[in-house]
Amino acid sequence: MEVGSAKPWPVTLKAKMEDFGRSIKKVGEDDPRRVIHSLKVGFALTLVSIFYYYQPLYQSFGVSAMWAVMTVVVVFEFSVGATLGKGLNRVMATLLAGALGVGAHHLADLTGHIGEPILLGTFVFLQAVTATFIRFFPKVKARYDYGILVFILTFTLVSVSGFRVDEIIEFAHKRLSTILIGGSACVIIAIFVYPVWAGQDLHNLIAFNLEKLGNFLEGFGDEYFKVPEDEEESEDQGSFMQAYKSVLNSKSNEESLANFARWEPGHGRFQFGHPWKQYLKVGNLTRQCAYRIEALYGYLNDDIKASVDVRSKIEEACTKVSIESGRALKELSMAIKSMTYPISAHKHIHNAKMAANNIKSLLKSSPWEKIELLQVIPLVTVASLLIDVVNCTEEIAESVCELASKARFKKVDCLGVSPETLRNVKSPRHADDHKHHLVISVDDNSSAPKISDYK
């Protein structure tokens, strides 16, 4: 480094502070709910701190009031479902472990001063081993892992503390009471003060993921078959078409949101027993489609491409498949957002399947023998992937139809859809397992076919 090139430390400090300020602003602008959540946590902590500041309350609970503060810190999460799940886990685990700890203390007390610590140590060992092993079960870990941790901690504290503290019942009662107070404060504030519903976030995430794939497919045909003209324009379009990449890594987020949503009470359009697992099924199929789109994206900038004359042989059919599949996915996304039956998507799927069959015919009939193999392979691969995308889109549509059946989406008029298309609409696979069937009637006296019942 040259002498004198280093910036003075006040300038460097100012630059770092400006970067830090921009980071804070970006985090708040990305999701303004984060700012509201921070205020809610601060309000909850201030509220439960009254048990320390107000002397009559402190006299009733003593230092056990600290458990209310600790409960707010560890329980208050971003969404209602996460907060409610942690709160119920903590309360129920404390209640059960406290009762068992008191019982273990009284049972060990019967053995005298010599046998009491031995028996208490045995109880602590057995419950820790058993509870820790149970944590390895996937379903238990997904929903009750935090509760088991609290159970281990509470049982150990109550049973061990009972060896030195005579008022074991009062100790357990104060701890449970303060945890109930802290947990209740978190749940009430989370539900009634600008609530963030995990179920709503999962619903929107699935819909937006489908929309991202639809946007890519709608533009893929023109992007792949065009002749590159302007490098800057190509870079702009490339960044636009990379939005689908977030879908590839959305599995953990979807599973977390679905887990939190199961704890939430009925709210808005999401009533008790809403089929959150079906959203995960739609999400898995969406990711399978995204993997194929990832492969398609790799051919956009492939160095080895067929000539314009060769690509023109199947350009129209491939573009048709891409556009119609994209429109179908966007229709499915819109159906989820509006919670209506995705009838209009079937028309685009039908068109995409017809174009896919056209591609297959062209690949069999065209004189590919006279064309260089290195030019044919990428083109045939792209065509094959597009055909596979059509199959994925159809599976996604069936899954969304199943979701519409279970969640009782709204009935809509199917204006613009021909009776022949409606008659070809199939009910979702395995619909018999759920006792939900799609019944569509076409009134001969009306030009607008409607869904007559969905039961």
Coordinates of C-alpha atoms in Angstrom, one line a residue:
M1 CA 0.0 0.0 0.0
E2 CA 1.3 3.4 -0.9
V3 CA 2.2 5.9 1.8
G4 CA -0.7 8.3 2.3
S5 CA -3.3 6.1 0.6
A6 CA -5.0 5.0 3.8
K7 CA -8.0 7.1 4.7
P8 CA -8.1 8.9 8.1
W9 CA -10.0 7.0 10.8
P10 CA -12.8 9.6 11.1
V11 CA -13.5 9.1 7.4
T12 CA -13.5 5.3 7.7
L13 CA -15.7 5.4 10.8
K14 CA -18.2 7.7 9.0
A15 CA -18.3 5.4 6.0
K16 CA -18.9 2.4 8.3
M17 CA -21.7 4.2 10.1
E18 CA -23.3 5.1 6.9
D19 CA -23.2 1.5 5.7
F20 CA -24.7 0.4 9.0
G21 CA -27.5 2.9 8.7
R22 CA -28.2 1.8 5.1
S23 CA -28.3 -1.9 6.4
I24 CA -30.8 -0.9 9.1
K25 CA -33.0 0.9 6.6
K26 CA -32.9 -2.0 4.1
V27 CA -34.0 -4.5 6.8
G28 CA -36.9 -2.3 7.8
E29 CA -38.0 -1.6 4.2
D30 CA -37.8 -5.3 3.2
D31 CA -40.4 -6.1 5.7
P32 CA -41.9 -3.3 7.8
R33 CA -43.4 -5.9 10.1
R34 CA -40.0 -6.4 11.6
V35 CA -40.1 -2.9 13.1
I36 CA -43.5 -3.5 14.6
H37 CA -42.4 -6.9 16.0
S38 CA -39.4 -5.2 17.7
L39 CA -41.8 -2.7 19.3
K40 CA -44.1 -5.5 20.4
V41 CA -41.3 -7.4 22.1
G42 CA -40.1 -4.2 23.9
F43 CA -43.7 -3.6 25.1
A44 CA -44.1 -7.1 26.4
L45 CA -40.8 -7.0 28.3
T46 CA -41.7 -3.7 29.8
L47 CA -45.1 -5.0 30.9
V48 CA -43.8 -8.1 32.7
S49 CA -41.0 -6.1 34.3
I50 CA -43.7 -4.5 36.5
F51 CA -43.5 -7.6 38.7
Y52 CA -40.1 -6.3 39.7
Y53 CA -40.8 -2.6 39.8
Y54 CA -44.1 -2.9 41.7
Q55 CA -43.5 -3.8 45.3
P56 CA -46.7 -5.7 46.1
L57 CA -46.2 -7.9 43.0
Y58 CA -42.6 -8.5 43.9
Q59 CA -43.6 -9.6 47.4
S60 CA -45.9 -12.1 46.0
F61 CA -43.5 -13.7 43.5
G62 CA -40.0 -12.6 44.7
V63 CA -37.1 -13.5 42.4
S64 CA -39.4 -16.0 40.6
A65 CA -40.7 -13.0 38.7
M66 CA -37.6 -13.2 36.6
W67 CA -39.1 -16.3 34.9
A68 CA -41.8 -14.1 33.4
V69 CA -39.1 -11.9 31.8
M70 CA -37.2 -14.9 30.6
T71 CA -40.4 -16.4 29.1
V72 CA -41.0 -13.3 27.1
V73 CA -37.4 -13.3 25.8
V74 CA -37.5 -16.9 24.6
V75 CA -41.2 -17.3 23.6
F76 CA -42.0 -14.2 21.7
E77 CA -41.4 -15.0 18.0
F78 CA -42.2 -13.2 14.8
S79 CA -45.4 -15.0 13.9
V80 CA -48.5 -15.9 16.0
G81 CA -48.0 -19.6 15.3
A82 CA -44.4 -19.6 16.4
T83 CA -45.2 -17.7 19.6
L84 CA -48.2 -19.8 20.4
G85 CA -46.4 -23.0 19.8
K86 CA -43.5 -22.0 22.0
G87 CA -45.7 -20.7 24.7
L88 CA -47.9 -23.8 24.9
N89 CA -44.8 -26.0 24.8
R90 CA -43.3 -24.1 27.7
V91 CA -46.4 -24.0 29.8
M92 CA -47.3 -27.7 29.3
A93 CA -43.8 -28.9 29.8
T94 CA -43.4 -26.8 32.9
L95 CA -46.7 -28.1 34.3
L96 CA -45.9 -31.7 33.6
A97 CA -42.3 -31.6 34.7
G98 CA -43.1 -29.6 37.8
A99 CA -45.7 -32.2 38.9
L100 CA -43.3 -35.1 38.2
G101 CA -40.5 -33.2 40.0
V102 CA -42.6 -32.7 43.1
G103 CA -43.7 -36.4 43.0
A104 CA -40.1 -37.5 42.6
H105 CA -39.0 -35.3 45.5
H106 CA -41.7 -36.7 47.9
L107 CA -40.9 -40.3 46.8
A108 CA -37.2 -39.8 47.3
D109 CA -37.9 -38.2 50.7
L110 CA -39.3 -41.5 51.9
T111 CA -35.9 -43.2 51.6
G112 CA -34.2 -41.0 54.2
H113 CA -31.2 -38.7 53.9
I114 CA -28.9 -41.4 52.5
G115 CA -31.2 -42.7 49.8
E116 CA -32.8 -39.4 48.8
P117 CA -29.9 -38.0 46.7
I118 CA -29.3 -41.4 45.1
L119 CA -32.9 -41.8 44.1
L120 CA -33.2 -38.2 42.9
G121 CA -30.1 -38.6 40.8
T122 CA -31.5 -41.8 39.3
F123 CA -34.8 -39.9 38.4
V124 CA -32.9 -37.1 36.8
F125 CA -30.7 -39.5 34.8
L126 CA -33.7 -41.5 33.6
Q127 CA -35.8 -38.6 32.5
A128 CA -32.9 -36.9 30.8
V129 CA -32.0 -40.0 28.8
T130 CA -35.6 -40.8 27.9
A131 CA -36.6 -37.2 26.9
T132 CA -33.4 -36.6 24.9
F133 CA -33.9 -39.9 23.0
I134 CA -37.5 -38.8 22.2
R135 CA -36.2 -35.6 20.7
F136 CA -34.7 -37.7 17.8
F137 CA -38.1 -38.6 16.5
P138 CA -38.7 -36.3 13.4
K139 CA -42.3 -35.5 14.1
V140 CA -41.6 -34.8 17.8
K141 CA -38.6 -32.7 17.0
A142 CA -40.6 -30.6 14.5
R143 CA -43.3 -29.6 16.9
Y144 CA -42.3 -30.4 20.5
D145 CA -38.5 -30.1 20.6
Y146 CA -38.6 -26.9 22.7
G147 CA -41.1 -28.3 25.1
I148 CA -38.9 -31.4 25.7
L149 CA -36.0 -29.1 26.5
V150 CA -38.1 -27.1 29.0
F151 CA -39.3 -30.4 30.5
I152 CA -35.7 -31.6 31.1
L153 CA -34.7 -28.3 32.6
T154 CA -37.8 -27.9 34.8
F155 CA -37.8 -31.5 36.2
T156 CA -34.1 -31.2 37.0
L157 CA -34.5 -27.8 38.7
V158 CA -37.6 -28.8 40.8
S159 CA -36.4 -32.2 41.8
V160 CA -32.8 -31.0 42.6
S161 CA -33.9 -27.8 44.3
G162 CA -36.3 -29.7 46.4
F163 CA -33.3 -31.4 48.1
R164 CA -32.3 -28.0 49.6
V165 CA -35.6 -26.1 49.6
D166 CA -38.3 -27.1 52.0
E167 CA -41.2 -25.2 50.3
I168 CA -41.0 -27.3 47.1
I169 CA -44.7 -26.8 46.3
E170 CA -44.5 -23.1 46.6
F171 CA -41.3 -23.0 44.4
A172 CA -43.0 -25.0 41.6
H173 CA -46.2 -22.9 41.9
K174 CA -44.4 -19.6 41.6
R175 CA -42.4 -20.7 38.6
L176 CA -45.5 -22.0 36.8
S177 CA -47.4 -18.9 37.6
T178 CA -44.7 -16.5 36.3
I179 CA -44.3 -18.6 33.1
L180 CA -48.1 -18.5 32.6
I181 CA -48.0 -14.7 33.0
G182 CA -45.1 -14.2 30.6
G183 CA -46.5 -16.6 28.0
S184 CA -49.9 -15.1 28.2
A185 CA -48.5 -11.6 27.6
C186 CA -46.6 -12.8 24.5
V187 CA -49.6 -14.6 23.0
I188 CA -52.1 -11.8 23.7
I189 CA -49.9 -9.1 22.2
A190 CA -48.9 -11.3 19.3
I191 CA -52.6 -12.0 18.4
F192 CA -54.2 -8.6 19.0
V193 CA -51.4 -6.1 18.1
Y194 CA -50.7 -6.2 14.4
P195 CA -50.6 -10.0 14.2
V196 CA -48.3 -11.8 11.8
W197 CA -49.9 -15.1 10.7
A198 CA -47.5 -17.9 9.6
G199 CA -50.4 -19.5 7.7
Q200 CA -50.9 -16.3 5.6
D201 CA -47.2 -16.1 4.9
L202 CA -47.1 -19.8 3.8
H203 CA -50.2 -19.2 1.6
N204 CA -48.5 -16.2 -0.1
L205 CA -45.2 -17.9 -0.4
I206 CA -46.6 -20.8 -2.4
A207 CA -48.6 -18.5 -4.7
F208 CA -45.6 -16.2 -5.4
N209 CA -43.3 -19.2 -6.1
L210 CA -45.8 -20.4 -8.8
E211 CA -45.9 -16.9 -10.2
K212 CA -42.1 -16.8 -10.4
L213 CA -42.0 -20.0 -12.4
G214 CA -44.7 -18.8 -14.6
N215 CA -42.9 -15.5 -15.4
F216 CA -39.8 -17.5 -16.3
L217 CA -41.6 -19.8 -18.7
E218 CA -43.5 -17.0 -20.4
G219 CA -40.3 -15.4 -21.3
F220 CA -38.1 -18.5 -21.9
G221 CA -39.2 -19.2 -25.5
D222 CA -38.5 -15.7 -26.8
E223 CA -35.2 -15.5 -24.8
Y224 CA -33.9 -18.9 -26.0
F225 CA -34.8 -18.6 -29.7
K226 CA -33.9 -15.0 -30.2
V227 CA -30.6 -13.8 -31.8
P228 CA -28.5 -11.9 -29.2
E229 CA -28.3 -8.3 -30.2
D230 CA -27.4 -6.1 -27.1
E231 CA -25.3 -7.5 -24.3
E232 CA -26.7 -5.0 -21.7
E233 CA -30.3 -6.0 -22.6
S234 CA -29.4 -9.7 -22.3
E235 CA -28.0 -9.1 -18.8
D236 CA -31.1 -7.2 -17.7
Q237 CA -33.4 -10.0 -18.9
G238 CA -31.1 -12.6 -17.4
S239 CA -31.5 -11.0 -13.9
F240 CA -35.2 -10.9 -14.4
M241 CA -35.4 -14.6 -15.3
Q242 CA -33.3 -15.6 -12.3
A243 CA -36.2 -14.9 -9.8
Y244 CA -37.1 -18.6 -9.9
K245 CA -33.9 -19.5 -8.0
S246 CA -35.4 -18.6 -4.7
V247 CA -37.9 -21.4 -5.2
L248 CA -35.1 -24.0 -5.1
N249 CA -34.3 -23.2 -1.5
S250 CA -37.7 -22.6 -0.1
K251 CA -38.3 -26.0 1.4
S252 CA -37.1 -25.3 4.9
N253 CA -39.0 -22.0 5.1
E254 CA -42.2 -23.7 3.9
E255 CA -41.9 -26.5 6.4
S256 CA -41.3 -24.0 9.3
L257 CA -44.3 -21.9 8.3
A258 CA -46.5 -25.0 8.0
N259 CA -45.4 -26.1 11.4
F260 CA -46.2 -22.7 12.9
A261 CA -49.5 -22.4 11.1
R262 CA -50.8 -25.6 12.7
W263 CA -50.6 -23.9 16.1
E264 CA -52.6 -20.9 15.0
P265 CA -56.3 -20.5 15.7
G266 CA -58.8 -19.9 12.9
H267 CA -58.4 -16.4 11.4
G268 CA -59.8 -14.7 8.4
R269 CA -60.1 -17.1 5.5
F270 CA -58.0 -19.7 7.3
Q271 CA -60.4 -21.6 9.6
F272 CA -59.6 -24.4 12.0
G273 CA -58.4 -27.5 10.3
H274 CA -57.1 -25.7 7.2
P275 CA -55.1 -28.2 5.1
W276 CA -51.6 -26.8 5.7
K277 CA -50.0 -30.1 4.7
Q278 CA -51.4 -29.7 1.2
Y279 CA -49.5 -26.5 0.8
L280 CA -46.3 -28.5 1.4
K281 CA -47.3 -30.9 -1.4
V282 CA -47.9 -28.1 -3.8
G283 CA -44.5 -26.6 -2.7
N284 CA -42.7 -29.9 -3.4
L285 CA -44.2 -30.2 -6.8
T286 CA -43.3 -26.5 -7.5
R287 CA -39.6 -27.2 -6.6
Q288 CA -39.6 -30.2 -8.9
C289 CA -40.7 -27.9 -11.7
A290 CA -38.1 -25.4 -10.6
Y291 CA -35.3 -28.0 -11.0
R292 CA -36.3 -28.5 -14.6
I293 CA -36.4 -24.8 -15.1
E294 CA -32.9 -24.6 -13.6
A295 CA -31.8 -27.0 -16.3
L296 CA -33.6 -24.9 -19.0
Y297 CA -31.8 -21.8 -17.7
G298 CA -28.5 -23.4 -18.3
Y299 CA -29.2 -23.6 -22.0
L300 CA -29.9 -19.9 -22.3
N301 CA -26.2 -19.1 -22.3
D302 CA -24.9 -22.3 -23.7
D303 CA -21.9 -21.9 -26.0
I304 CA -23.0 -24.7 -28.3
K305 CA -26.3 -23.8 -30.0
A306 CA -28.0 -25.0 -33.1
S307 CA -28.2 -22.6 -36.0
V308 CA -31.2 -20.4 -36.6
D309 CA -32.5 -22.6 -39.3
V310 CA -32.3 -25.7 -37.2
R311 CA -34.0 -24.0 -34.2
S312 CA -36.7 -22.6 -36.4
K313 CA -38.0 -26.1 -37.0
I314 CA -39.4 -26.5 -33.5
E315 CA -39.3 -22.8 -32.3
E316 CA -43.1 -22.2 -32.6
A317 CA -44.0 -25.4 -30.8
C318 CA -41.5 -24.9 -28.0
T319 CA -42.5 -21.3 -27.5
K320 CA -46.1 -22.3 -27.4
V321 CA -45.4 -24.9 -24.7
S322 CA -43.3 -22.5 -22.6
I323 CA -45.9 -19.7 -22.8
E324 CA -48.9 -21.9 -22.1
S325 CA -47.2 -23.6 -19.2
G326 CA -46.2 -20.2 -17.8
R327 CA -49.8 -18.9 -18.1
A328 CA -51.1 -22.0 -16.4
L329 CA -48.8 -21.6 -13.4
K330 CA -49.7 -17.9 -13.1
E331 CA -53.4 -18.8 -13.2
L332 CA -52.8 -21.4 -10.5
S333 CA -50.9 -18.7 -8.5
M334 CA -53.8 -16.3 -8.9
A335 CA -56.3 -19.0 -7.8
I336 CA -54.4 -19.6 -4.6
K337 CA -54.1 -15.9 -3.9
S338 CA -57.8 -15.3 -4.4
M339 CA -58.8 -18.7 -3.0
T340 CA -60.9 -19.6 -6.0
Y341 CA -61.2 -22.8 -8.0
P342 CA -58.4 -22.9 -10.7
I343 CA -60.6 -23.8 -13.6
S344 CA -59.1 -21.4 -16.1
A345 CA -55.6 -23.0 -15.8
H346 CA -56.8 -26.2 -17.4
K347 CA -57.3 -24.5 -20.7
H348 CA -53.7 -23.5 -20.8
I349 CA -52.5 -26.9 -19.7
H350 CA -54.6 -28.4 -22.6
N351 CA -52.9 -26.1 -25.1
A352 CA -49.5 -26.9 -23.6
K353 CA -50.1 -30.6 -24.0
M354 CA -51.2 -30.2 -27.6
A355 CA -48.0 -28.2 -28.3
A356 CA -45.9 -30.8 -26.6
N357 CA -47.4 -33.5 -28.8
N358 CA -46.6 -31.4 -31.7
I359 CA -42.9 -31.2 -30.6
K360 CA -42.8 -35.0 -30.3
S361 CA -44.1 -35.3 -33.9
L362 CA -41.6 -32.8 -35.2
L363 CA -38.7 -34.6 -33.5
K364 CA -39.8 -37.9 -35.2
S365 CA -40.5 -36.5 -38.6
S366 CA -37.9 -33.8 -39.2
P367 CA -34.7 -34.7 -41.1
W368 CA -32.3 -34.4 -38.1
E369 CA -29.9 -36.9 -39.6
K370 CA -28.3 -34.3 -41.8
I371 CA -27.6 -31.9 -39.0
E372 CA -24.5 -31.9 -36.8
L373 CA -25.0 -33.9 -33.6
L374 CA -23.6 -31.2 -31.3
Q375 CA -26.3 -28.8 -32.6
V376 CA -29.1 -31.3 -32.2
I377 CA -28.4 -32.5 -28.7
P378 CA -29.0 -29.2 -26.8
L379 CA -32.1 -28.5 -28.9
V380 CA -33.6 -31.9 -28.3
T381 CA -32.7 -31.6 -24.6
V382 CA -34.5 -28.3 -24.3
A383 CA -37.6 -29.7 -26.0
S384 CA -37.5 -32.7 -23.7
L385 CA -37.3 -30.5 -20.6
L386 CA -40.2 -28.4 -21.8
I387 CA -42.3 -31.5 -22.3
D388 CA -41.4 -32.6 -18.8
V389 CA -42.4 -29.1 -17.5
V390 CA -45.9 -29.6 -19.0
N391 CA -46.2 -32.8 -17.0
C392 CA -45.0 -31.0 -13.8
T393 CA -47.5 -28.2 -14.5
E394 CA -50.4 -30.7 -14.8
E395 CA -49.4 -32.4 -11.5
I396 CA -49.2 -29.0 -9.8
A397 CA -52.7 -28.2 -11.1
E398 CA -54.1 -31.4 -9.7
S399 CA -52.5 -30.6 -6.3
V400 CA -53.9 -27.1 -6.3
C401 CA -57.3 -28.5 -7.2
E402 CA -57.0 -30.9 -4.2
L403 CA -56.1 -27.9 -2.0
A404 CA -59.1 -26.0 -3.3
S405 CA -61.3 -29.0 -2.4
K406 CA -59.9 -29.4 1.1
A407 CA -59.8 -25.7 1.8
R408 CA -63.2 -25.0 0.3
F409 CA -62.2 -22.3 -2.1
K410 CA -64.8 -19.9 -3.4
K411 CA -67.0 -20.8 -6.4
V412 CA -66.5 -18.7 -9.5
D413 CA -68.0 -18.2 -12.9
C414 CA -66.0 -19.9 -15.6
L415 CA -66.5 -17.2 -18.2
G416 CA -64.4 -17.7 -21.3
V417 CA -64.0 -21.4 -20.9
S418 CA -65.7 -23.7 -23.4
P419 CA -68.0 -26.5 -22.3
E420 CA -65.8 -29.0 -24.0
T421 CA -62.8 -27.8 -21.9
L422 CA -64.9 -28.1 -18.7
R423 CA -66.0 -31.6 -19.6
N424 CA -62.4 -32.6 -19.9
V425 CA -61.5 -31.3 -16.5
K426 CA -60.6 -34.2 -14.3
S427 CA -61.1 -34.3 -10.6
P428 CA -57.9 -34.3 -8.5
R429 CA -56.1 -37.6 -8.0
H430 CA -57.0 -39.6 -4.9
A431 CA -60.1 -37.4 -4.5
D432 CA -62.0 -40.4 -3.1
D433 CA -59.7 -40.4 -0.1
H434 CA -60.9 -37.0 1.0
K435 CA -64.6 -37.3 0.0
H436 CA -64.4 -34.1 -2.0
H437 CA -65.4 -34.1 -5.6
L438 CA -65.5 -31.5 -8.3
V439 CA -69.0 -31.3 -9.8
I440 CA -69.3 -29.0 -12.8
S441 CA -72.6 -28.5 -14.6
V442 CA -73.1 -26.8 -17.9
D443 CA -76.4 -25.1 -18.5
D444 CA -77.5 -25.5 -22.1
N445 CA -79.6 -22.3 -21.8
S446 CA -76.6 -20.2 -20.7
S447 CA -73.4 -19.3 -22.4
A448 CA -71.5 -19.1 -19.2
P449 CA -70.9 -22.5 -17.6
K450 CA -70.6 -22.5 -13.8
I451 CA -69.4 -24.7 -11.0
S452 CA -72.6 -25.9 -9.5
D453 CA -71.3 -27.6 -6.4
Y454 CA -68.0 -28.5 -4.7
K455 CA -68.7 -30.9 -1.9

